[in-house]
mmCIF file of C-alpha atoms in Angstrom:
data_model
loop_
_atom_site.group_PDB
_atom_site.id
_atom_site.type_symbol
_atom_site.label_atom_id
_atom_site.label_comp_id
_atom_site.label_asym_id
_atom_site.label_seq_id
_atom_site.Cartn_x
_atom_site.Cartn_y
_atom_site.Cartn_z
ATOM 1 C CA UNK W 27 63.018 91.290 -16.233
ATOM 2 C CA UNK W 28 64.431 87.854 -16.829
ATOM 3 C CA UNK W 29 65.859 85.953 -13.851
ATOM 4 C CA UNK W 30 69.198 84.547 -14.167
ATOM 5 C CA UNK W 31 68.943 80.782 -12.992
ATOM 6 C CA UNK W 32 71.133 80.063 -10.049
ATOM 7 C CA UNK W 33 73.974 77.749 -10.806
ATOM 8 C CA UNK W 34 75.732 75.374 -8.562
ATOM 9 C CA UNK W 35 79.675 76.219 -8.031
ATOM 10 C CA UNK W 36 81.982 74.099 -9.900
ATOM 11 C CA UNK W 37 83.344 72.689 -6.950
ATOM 12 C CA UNK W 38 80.393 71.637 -5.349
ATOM 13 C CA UNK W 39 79.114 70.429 -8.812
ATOM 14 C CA UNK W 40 82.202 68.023 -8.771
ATOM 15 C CA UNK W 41 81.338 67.173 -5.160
ATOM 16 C CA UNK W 42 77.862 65.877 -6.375
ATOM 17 C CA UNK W 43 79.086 64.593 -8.901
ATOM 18 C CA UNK W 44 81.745 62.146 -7.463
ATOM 19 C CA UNK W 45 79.386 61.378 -4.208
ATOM 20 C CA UNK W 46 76.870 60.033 -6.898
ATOM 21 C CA UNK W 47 79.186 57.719 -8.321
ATOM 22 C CA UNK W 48 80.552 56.344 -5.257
ATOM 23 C CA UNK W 49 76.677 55.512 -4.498
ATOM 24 C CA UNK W 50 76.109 53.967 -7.459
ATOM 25 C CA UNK W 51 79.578 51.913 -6.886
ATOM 26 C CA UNK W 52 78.028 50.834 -3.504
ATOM 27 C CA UNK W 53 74.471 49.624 -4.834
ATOM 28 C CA UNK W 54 76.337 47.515 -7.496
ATOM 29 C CA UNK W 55 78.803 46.310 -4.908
ATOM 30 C CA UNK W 56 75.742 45.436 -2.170
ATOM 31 C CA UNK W 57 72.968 43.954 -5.100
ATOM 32 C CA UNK W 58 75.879 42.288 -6.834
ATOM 33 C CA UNK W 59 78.509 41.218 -4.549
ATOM 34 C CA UNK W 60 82.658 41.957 -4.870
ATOM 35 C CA UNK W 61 83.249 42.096 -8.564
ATOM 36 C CA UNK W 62 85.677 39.638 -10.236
ATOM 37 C CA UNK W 63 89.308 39.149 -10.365
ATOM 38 C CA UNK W 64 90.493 39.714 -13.923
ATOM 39 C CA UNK W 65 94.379 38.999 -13.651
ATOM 40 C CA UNK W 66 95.772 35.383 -12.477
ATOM 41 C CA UNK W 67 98.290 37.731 -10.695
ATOM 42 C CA UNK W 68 95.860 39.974 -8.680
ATOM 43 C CA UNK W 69 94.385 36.642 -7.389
ATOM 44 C CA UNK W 70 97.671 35.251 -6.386
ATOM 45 C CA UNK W 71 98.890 38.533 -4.894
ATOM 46 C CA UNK W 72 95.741 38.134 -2.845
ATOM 47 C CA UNK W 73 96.395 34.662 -1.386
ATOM 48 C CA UNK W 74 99.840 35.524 -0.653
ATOM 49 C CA UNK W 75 99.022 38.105 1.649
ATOM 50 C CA UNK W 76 96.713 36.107 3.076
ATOM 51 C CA UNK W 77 98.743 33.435 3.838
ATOM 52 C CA UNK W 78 101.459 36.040 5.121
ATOM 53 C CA UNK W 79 103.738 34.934 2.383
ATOM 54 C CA UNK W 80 106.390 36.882 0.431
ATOM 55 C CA UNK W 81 104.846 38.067 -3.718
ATOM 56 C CA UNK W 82 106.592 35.832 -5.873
ATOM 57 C CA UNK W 83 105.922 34.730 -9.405
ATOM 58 C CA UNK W 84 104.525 31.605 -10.895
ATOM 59 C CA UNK W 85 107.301 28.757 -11.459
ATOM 60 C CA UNK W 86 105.139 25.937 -12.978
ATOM 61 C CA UNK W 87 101.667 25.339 -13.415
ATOM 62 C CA UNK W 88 99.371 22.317 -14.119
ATOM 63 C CA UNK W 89 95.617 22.433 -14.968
ATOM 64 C CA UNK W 90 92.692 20.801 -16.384
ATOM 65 C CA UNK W 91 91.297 23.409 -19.072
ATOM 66 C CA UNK W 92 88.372 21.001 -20.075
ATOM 67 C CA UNK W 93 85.812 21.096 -17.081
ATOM 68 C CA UNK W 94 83.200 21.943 -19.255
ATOM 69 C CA UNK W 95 79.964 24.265 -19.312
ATOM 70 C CA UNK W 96 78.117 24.029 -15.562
ATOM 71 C CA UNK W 97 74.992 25.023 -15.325
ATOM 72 C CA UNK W 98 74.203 27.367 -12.827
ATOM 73 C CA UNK W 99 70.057 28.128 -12.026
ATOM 74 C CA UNK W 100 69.385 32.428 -11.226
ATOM 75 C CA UNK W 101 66.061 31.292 -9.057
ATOM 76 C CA UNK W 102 65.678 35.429 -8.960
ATOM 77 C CA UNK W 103 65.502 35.894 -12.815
ATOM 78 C CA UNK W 104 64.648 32.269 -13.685
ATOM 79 C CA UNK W 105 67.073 31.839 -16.243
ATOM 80 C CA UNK W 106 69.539 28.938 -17.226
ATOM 81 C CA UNK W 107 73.337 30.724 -17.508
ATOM 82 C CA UNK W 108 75.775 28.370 -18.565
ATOM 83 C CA UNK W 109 79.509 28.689 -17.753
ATOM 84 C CA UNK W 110 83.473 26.677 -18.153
ATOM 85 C CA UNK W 111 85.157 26.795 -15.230
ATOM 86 C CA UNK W 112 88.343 25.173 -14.174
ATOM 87 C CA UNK W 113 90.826 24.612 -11.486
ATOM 88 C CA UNK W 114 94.660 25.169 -12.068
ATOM 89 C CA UNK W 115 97.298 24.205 -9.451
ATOM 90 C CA UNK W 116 100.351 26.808 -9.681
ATOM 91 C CA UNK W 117 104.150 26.219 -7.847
ATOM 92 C CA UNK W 118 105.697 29.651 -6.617
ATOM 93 C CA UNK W 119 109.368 29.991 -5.754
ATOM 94 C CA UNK W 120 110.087 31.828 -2.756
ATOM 95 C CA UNK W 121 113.819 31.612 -1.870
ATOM 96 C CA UNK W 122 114.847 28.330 -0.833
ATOM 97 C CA UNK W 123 111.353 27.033 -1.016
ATOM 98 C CA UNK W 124 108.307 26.028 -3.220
ATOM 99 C CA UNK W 125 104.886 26.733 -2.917
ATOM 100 C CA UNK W 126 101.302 25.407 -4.147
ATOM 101 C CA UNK W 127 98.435 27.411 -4.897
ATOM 102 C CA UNK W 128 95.397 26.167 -6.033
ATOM 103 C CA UNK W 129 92.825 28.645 -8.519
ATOM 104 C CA UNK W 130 89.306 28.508 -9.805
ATOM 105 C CA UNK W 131 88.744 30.284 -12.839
ATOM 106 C CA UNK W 132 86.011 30.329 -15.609
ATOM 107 C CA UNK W 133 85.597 31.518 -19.185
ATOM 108 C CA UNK W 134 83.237 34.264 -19.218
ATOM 109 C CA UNK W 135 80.212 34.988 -21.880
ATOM 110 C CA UNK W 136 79.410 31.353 -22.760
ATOM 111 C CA UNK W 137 75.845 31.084 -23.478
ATOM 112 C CA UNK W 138 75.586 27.735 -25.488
ATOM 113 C CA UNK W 139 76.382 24.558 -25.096
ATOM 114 C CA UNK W 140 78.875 22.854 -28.016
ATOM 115 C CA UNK W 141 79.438 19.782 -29.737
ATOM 116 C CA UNK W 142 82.251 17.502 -29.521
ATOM 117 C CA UNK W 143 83.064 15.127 -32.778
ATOM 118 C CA UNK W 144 80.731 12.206 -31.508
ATOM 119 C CA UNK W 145 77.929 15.079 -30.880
ATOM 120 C CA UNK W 146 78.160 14.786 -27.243
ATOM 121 C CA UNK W 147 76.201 17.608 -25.961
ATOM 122 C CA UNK W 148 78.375 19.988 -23.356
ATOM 123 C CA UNK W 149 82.080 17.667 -23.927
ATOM 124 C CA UNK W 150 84.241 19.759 -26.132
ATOM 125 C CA UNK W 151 88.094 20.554 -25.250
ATOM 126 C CA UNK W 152 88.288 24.617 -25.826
ATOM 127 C CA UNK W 153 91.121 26.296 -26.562
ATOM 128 C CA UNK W 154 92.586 29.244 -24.049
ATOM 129 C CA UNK W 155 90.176 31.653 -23.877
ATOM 130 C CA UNK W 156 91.632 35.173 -24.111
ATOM 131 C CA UNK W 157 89.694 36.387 -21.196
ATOM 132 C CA UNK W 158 89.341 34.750 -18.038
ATOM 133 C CA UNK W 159 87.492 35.348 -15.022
ATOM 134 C CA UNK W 160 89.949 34.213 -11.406
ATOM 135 C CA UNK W 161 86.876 33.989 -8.685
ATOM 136 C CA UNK W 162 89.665 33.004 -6.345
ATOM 137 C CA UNK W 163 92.417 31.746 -5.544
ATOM 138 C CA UNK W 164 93.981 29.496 -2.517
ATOM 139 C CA UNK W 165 97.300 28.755 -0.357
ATOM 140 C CA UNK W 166 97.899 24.849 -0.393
ATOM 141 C CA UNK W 167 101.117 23.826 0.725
ATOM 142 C CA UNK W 168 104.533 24.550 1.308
ATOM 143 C CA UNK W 169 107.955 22.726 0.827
ATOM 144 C CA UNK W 170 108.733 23.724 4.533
ATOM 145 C CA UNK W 171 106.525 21.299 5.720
ATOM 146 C CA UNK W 172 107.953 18.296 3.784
ATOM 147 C CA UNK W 173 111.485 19.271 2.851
ATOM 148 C CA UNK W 174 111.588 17.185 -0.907
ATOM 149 C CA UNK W 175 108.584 20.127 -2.300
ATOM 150 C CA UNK W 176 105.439 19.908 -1.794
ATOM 151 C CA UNK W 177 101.637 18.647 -3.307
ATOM 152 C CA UNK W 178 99.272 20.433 -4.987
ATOM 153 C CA UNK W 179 95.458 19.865 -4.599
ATOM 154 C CA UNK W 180 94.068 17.382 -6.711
ATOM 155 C CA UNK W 181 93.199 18.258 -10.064
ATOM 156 C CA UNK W 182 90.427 16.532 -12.375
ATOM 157 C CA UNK W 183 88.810 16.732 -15.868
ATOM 158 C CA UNK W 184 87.523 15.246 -18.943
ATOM 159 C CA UNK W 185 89.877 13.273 -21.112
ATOM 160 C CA UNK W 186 88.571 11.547 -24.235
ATOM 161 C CA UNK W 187 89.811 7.417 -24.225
ATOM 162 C CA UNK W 188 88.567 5.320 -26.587
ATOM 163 C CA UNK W 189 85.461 7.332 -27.879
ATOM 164 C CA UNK W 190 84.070 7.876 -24.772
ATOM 165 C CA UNK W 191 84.304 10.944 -22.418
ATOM 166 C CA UNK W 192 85.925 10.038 -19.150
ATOM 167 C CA UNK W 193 86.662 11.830 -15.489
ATOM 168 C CA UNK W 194 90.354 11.438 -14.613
ATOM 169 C CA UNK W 195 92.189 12.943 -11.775
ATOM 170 C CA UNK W 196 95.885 13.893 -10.859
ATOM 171 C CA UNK W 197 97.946 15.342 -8.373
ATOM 172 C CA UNK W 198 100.889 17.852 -9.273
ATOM 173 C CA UNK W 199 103.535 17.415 -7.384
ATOM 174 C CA UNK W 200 106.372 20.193 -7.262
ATOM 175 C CA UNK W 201 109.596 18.552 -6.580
ATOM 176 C CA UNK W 202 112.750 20.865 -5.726
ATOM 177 C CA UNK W 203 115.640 19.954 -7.918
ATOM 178 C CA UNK W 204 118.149 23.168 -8.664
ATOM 179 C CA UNK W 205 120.576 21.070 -10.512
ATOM 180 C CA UNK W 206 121.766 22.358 -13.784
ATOM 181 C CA UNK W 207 122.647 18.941 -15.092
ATOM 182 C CA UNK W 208 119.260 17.789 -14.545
ATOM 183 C CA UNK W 209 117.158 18.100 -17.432
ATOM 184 C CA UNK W 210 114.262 15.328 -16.531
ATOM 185 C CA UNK W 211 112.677 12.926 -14.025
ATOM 186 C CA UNK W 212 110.876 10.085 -13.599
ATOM 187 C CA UNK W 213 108.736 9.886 -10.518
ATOM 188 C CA UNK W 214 107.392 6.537 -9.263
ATOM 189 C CA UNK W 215 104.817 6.791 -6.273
ATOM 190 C CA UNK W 216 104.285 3.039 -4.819
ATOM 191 C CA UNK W 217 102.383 1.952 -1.400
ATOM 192 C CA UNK W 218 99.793 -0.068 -0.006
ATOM 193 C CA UNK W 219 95.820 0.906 1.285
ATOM 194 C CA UNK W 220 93.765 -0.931 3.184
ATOM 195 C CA UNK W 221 89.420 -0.652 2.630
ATOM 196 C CA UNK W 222 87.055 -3.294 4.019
ATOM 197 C CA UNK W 223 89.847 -5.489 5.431
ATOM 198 C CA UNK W 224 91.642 -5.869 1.643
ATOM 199 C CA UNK W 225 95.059 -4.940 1.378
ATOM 200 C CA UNK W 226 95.978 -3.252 -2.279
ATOM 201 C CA UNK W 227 99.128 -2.375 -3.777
ATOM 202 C CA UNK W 228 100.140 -0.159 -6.591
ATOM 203 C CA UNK W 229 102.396 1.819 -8.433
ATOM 204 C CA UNK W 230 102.049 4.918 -10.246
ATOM 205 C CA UNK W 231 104.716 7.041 -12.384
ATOM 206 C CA UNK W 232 105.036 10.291 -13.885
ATOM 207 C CA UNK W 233 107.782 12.445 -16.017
ATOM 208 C CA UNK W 234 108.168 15.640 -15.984
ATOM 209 C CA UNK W 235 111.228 18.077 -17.570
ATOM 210 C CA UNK W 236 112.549 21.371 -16.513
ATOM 211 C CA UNK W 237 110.627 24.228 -17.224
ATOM 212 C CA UNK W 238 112.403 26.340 -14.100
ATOM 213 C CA UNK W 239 115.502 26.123 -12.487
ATOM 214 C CA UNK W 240 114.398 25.422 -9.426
ATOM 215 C CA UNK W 241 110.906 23.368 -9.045
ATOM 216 C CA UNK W 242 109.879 19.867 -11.285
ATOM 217 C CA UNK W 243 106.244 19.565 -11.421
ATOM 218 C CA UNK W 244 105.038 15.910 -11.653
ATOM 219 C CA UNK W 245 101.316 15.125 -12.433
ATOM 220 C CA UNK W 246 101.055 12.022 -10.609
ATOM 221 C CA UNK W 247 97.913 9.601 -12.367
ATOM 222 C CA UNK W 248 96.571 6.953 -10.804
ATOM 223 C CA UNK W 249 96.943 3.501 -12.736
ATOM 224 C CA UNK W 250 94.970 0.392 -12.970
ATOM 225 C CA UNK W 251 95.903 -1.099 -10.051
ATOM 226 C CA UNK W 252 93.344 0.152 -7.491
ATOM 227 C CA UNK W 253 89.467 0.641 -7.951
ATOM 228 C CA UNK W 254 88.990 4.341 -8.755
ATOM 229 C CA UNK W 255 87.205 4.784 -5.708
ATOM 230 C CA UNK W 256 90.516 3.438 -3.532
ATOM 231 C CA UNK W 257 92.791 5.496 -5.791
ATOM 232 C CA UNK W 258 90.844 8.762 -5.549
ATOM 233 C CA UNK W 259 90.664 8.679 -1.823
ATOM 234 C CA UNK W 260 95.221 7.625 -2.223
ATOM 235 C CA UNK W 261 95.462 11.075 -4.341
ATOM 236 C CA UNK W 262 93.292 12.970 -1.289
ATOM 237 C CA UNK W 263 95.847 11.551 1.314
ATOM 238 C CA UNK W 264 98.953 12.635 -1.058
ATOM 239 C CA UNK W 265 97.271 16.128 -2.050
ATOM 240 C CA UNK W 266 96.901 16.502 1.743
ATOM 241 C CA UNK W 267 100.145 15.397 2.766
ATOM 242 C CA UNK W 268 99.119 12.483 5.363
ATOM 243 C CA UNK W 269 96.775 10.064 5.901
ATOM 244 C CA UNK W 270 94.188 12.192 7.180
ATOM 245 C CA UNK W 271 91.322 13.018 4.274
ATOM 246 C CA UNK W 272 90.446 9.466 3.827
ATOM 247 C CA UNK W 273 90.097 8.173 6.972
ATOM 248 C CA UNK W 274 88.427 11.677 8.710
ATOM 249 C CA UNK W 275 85.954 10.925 5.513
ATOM 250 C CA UNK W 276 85.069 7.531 6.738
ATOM 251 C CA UNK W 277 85.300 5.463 3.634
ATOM 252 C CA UNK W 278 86.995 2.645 5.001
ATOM 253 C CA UNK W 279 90.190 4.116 3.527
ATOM 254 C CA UNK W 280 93.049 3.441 5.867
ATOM 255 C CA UNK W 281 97.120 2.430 6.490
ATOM 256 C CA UNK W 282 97.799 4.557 3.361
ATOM 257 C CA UNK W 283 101.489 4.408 1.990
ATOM 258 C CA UNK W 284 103.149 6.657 -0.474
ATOM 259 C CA UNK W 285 107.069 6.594 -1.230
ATOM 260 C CA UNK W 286 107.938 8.299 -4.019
ATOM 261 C CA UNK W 287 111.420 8.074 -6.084
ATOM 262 C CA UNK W 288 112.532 10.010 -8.390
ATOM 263 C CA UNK W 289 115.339 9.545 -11.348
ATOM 264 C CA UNK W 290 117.411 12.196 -12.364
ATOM 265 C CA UNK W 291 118.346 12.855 -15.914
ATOM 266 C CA UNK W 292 120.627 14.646 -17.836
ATOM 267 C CA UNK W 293 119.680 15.881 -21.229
ATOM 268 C CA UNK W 294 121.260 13.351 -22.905
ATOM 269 C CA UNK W 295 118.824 10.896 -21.422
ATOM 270 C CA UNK W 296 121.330 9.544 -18.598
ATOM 271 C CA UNK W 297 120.545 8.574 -15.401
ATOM 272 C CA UNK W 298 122.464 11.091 -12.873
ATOM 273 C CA UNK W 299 121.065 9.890 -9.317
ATOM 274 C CA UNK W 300 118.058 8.457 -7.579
ATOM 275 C CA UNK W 301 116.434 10.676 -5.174
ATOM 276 C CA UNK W 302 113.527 9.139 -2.308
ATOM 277 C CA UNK W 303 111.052 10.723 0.525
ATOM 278 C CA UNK W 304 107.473 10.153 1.966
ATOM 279 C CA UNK W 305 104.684 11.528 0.654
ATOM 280 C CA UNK W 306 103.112 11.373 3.775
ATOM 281 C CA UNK W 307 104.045 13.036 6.958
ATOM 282 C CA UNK W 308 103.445 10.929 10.206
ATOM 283 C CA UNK W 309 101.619 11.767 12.791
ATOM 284 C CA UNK W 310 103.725 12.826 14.796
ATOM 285 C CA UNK W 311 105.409 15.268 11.988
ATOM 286 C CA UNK W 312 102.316 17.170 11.593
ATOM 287 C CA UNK W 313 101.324 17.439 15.615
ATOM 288 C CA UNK W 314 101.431 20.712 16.262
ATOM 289 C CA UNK W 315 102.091 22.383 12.834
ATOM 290 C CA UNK W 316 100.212 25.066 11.028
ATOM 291 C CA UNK W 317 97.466 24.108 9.369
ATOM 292 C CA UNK W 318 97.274 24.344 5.420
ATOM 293 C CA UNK W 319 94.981 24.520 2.977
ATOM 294 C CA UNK W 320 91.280 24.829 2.462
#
């Protein structure tokens, strides 16, 4: 006579079942690390809570979306992967105050390099992708601290001038303005840095127009008035909000100034007011405070 195979209960079938697939979860997660962060706001959610701050939504943001392919060596596989990835500064509004946030994001399944119009190999300004991949994102700053808004981290990027591919960087700054008349600004950043015993001067401007009720964001570019060297290690100082990046660097960087004004107008194009502050904090504003930022 025939014996009837033993079969397992449908509950502890299930049980198997489920315990298999939360191993196989846990080999992926160990061999290949926390998996990505699909959603801009799953990242953000995340940096809120770790900075203890209230969820809020994005007011205004301000990116480069050309840092192009990177290529990144797999010394286990031996194999060349290619990659975009890009930084984008964001401004959150969080009742009464602003907010800067700072994310790294890349385009996923780009294999291949492309071809600008000169044939350039690896310069080419994409388009949105409609995927991206948020590896993380970061708490910057926070209008508490400075009272006018607050910095962003400095942003750069490829910009094409005159034929020739170029690195350029910029600071966003969000500037609290809940005006209705408002409809535009003009912000002028002007100061003074000192490097190897030379004294420089310069001013820089930027416009921006409402795109929230509550929060301008300015992206401040450096002119021609400073070597690029001097008026990268400026933007550090005013991304940080004090003279502190430069000199803690050692690149002969110091006595960095940074007033900023700003002209109010209405959307008519008439000037409403004139509004100034320091970039910079003293030293004696930031003794004691919380530290920010990465």
């Amino acid at each position: 006579m025939r014996k009837r195979k033993k079969r397992l209960s449908r509950p502890f079938h299930a049980a198997l079942c489920l315990a298999a697939m939360v191993l196989i979860l846990a080999l992926n997660r160990l061999f290949c690390g926390p998996p990505r962060i699909l959603t801009e706001r799953t990242a953000l959610s995340l940096a809120q809570r770790r900075a203890l701050r209230e969820p809020e939504e994005i007011a205004a943001r301000a990116d480069f979306r050309n840092w192009q392919v990177i290529s990144v060596w797999n010394s286990g596989t031996k194999t060349l992967k290619k990659k975009e990835e890009t930084g984008q500064d964001c401004a959150v509004w969080d009742e009464g105050a602003v907010q800067t946030y700072f994310f790294s994001w890349t385009r996923p399944g780009r294999r291949s390099y492309r071809y600008n119009a000169d044939g350039e190999t690896g310069l080419r300004l994409f388009r949105d992708p409609p995927l991206r991949e948020y590896e993380w994102c970061r708490f910057w700053r926070d209008s508490r601290d400075f009272g006018w808004g607050c910095p962003g981290k400095t942003l750069s990027g490829y910009v094409l001038e005159d034929g020739r591919w170029v690195v350029r960087e910029y600071v966003p700054l969000a500037v609290i303005n809940g005006d209705p008349a408002v409809s535009s600004g003009v912000l002028t950043v002007s100061g003074s840095c000192a490097w190897d015993g030379e004294t420089g001067n310069y001013a820089w401007t930027a416009a921006a127009v409402r795109e929230d009720p509550h929060v301008f964001l300015f992206q401040l570019t450096p002119g021609e008035d400073l070597s690029s060297d001097m008026a990268s290690w400026v933007l550090s100082d005013i991304s940080m909000g004090e003279e502190l990046f430069s000199a803690a660097a050692g690149k002969g960087v110091s006595d960095v100034t940074a007033f900023a004004e700003v002209v109010w107008y209405d959307r008519d194009g008439n000037e409403l007011y004139r509004q100034g502050f320091d970039l910079l904090r003293t030293e004696k504003e930031t003794e004691g405070s919380e530290e920010h930022g990465a």
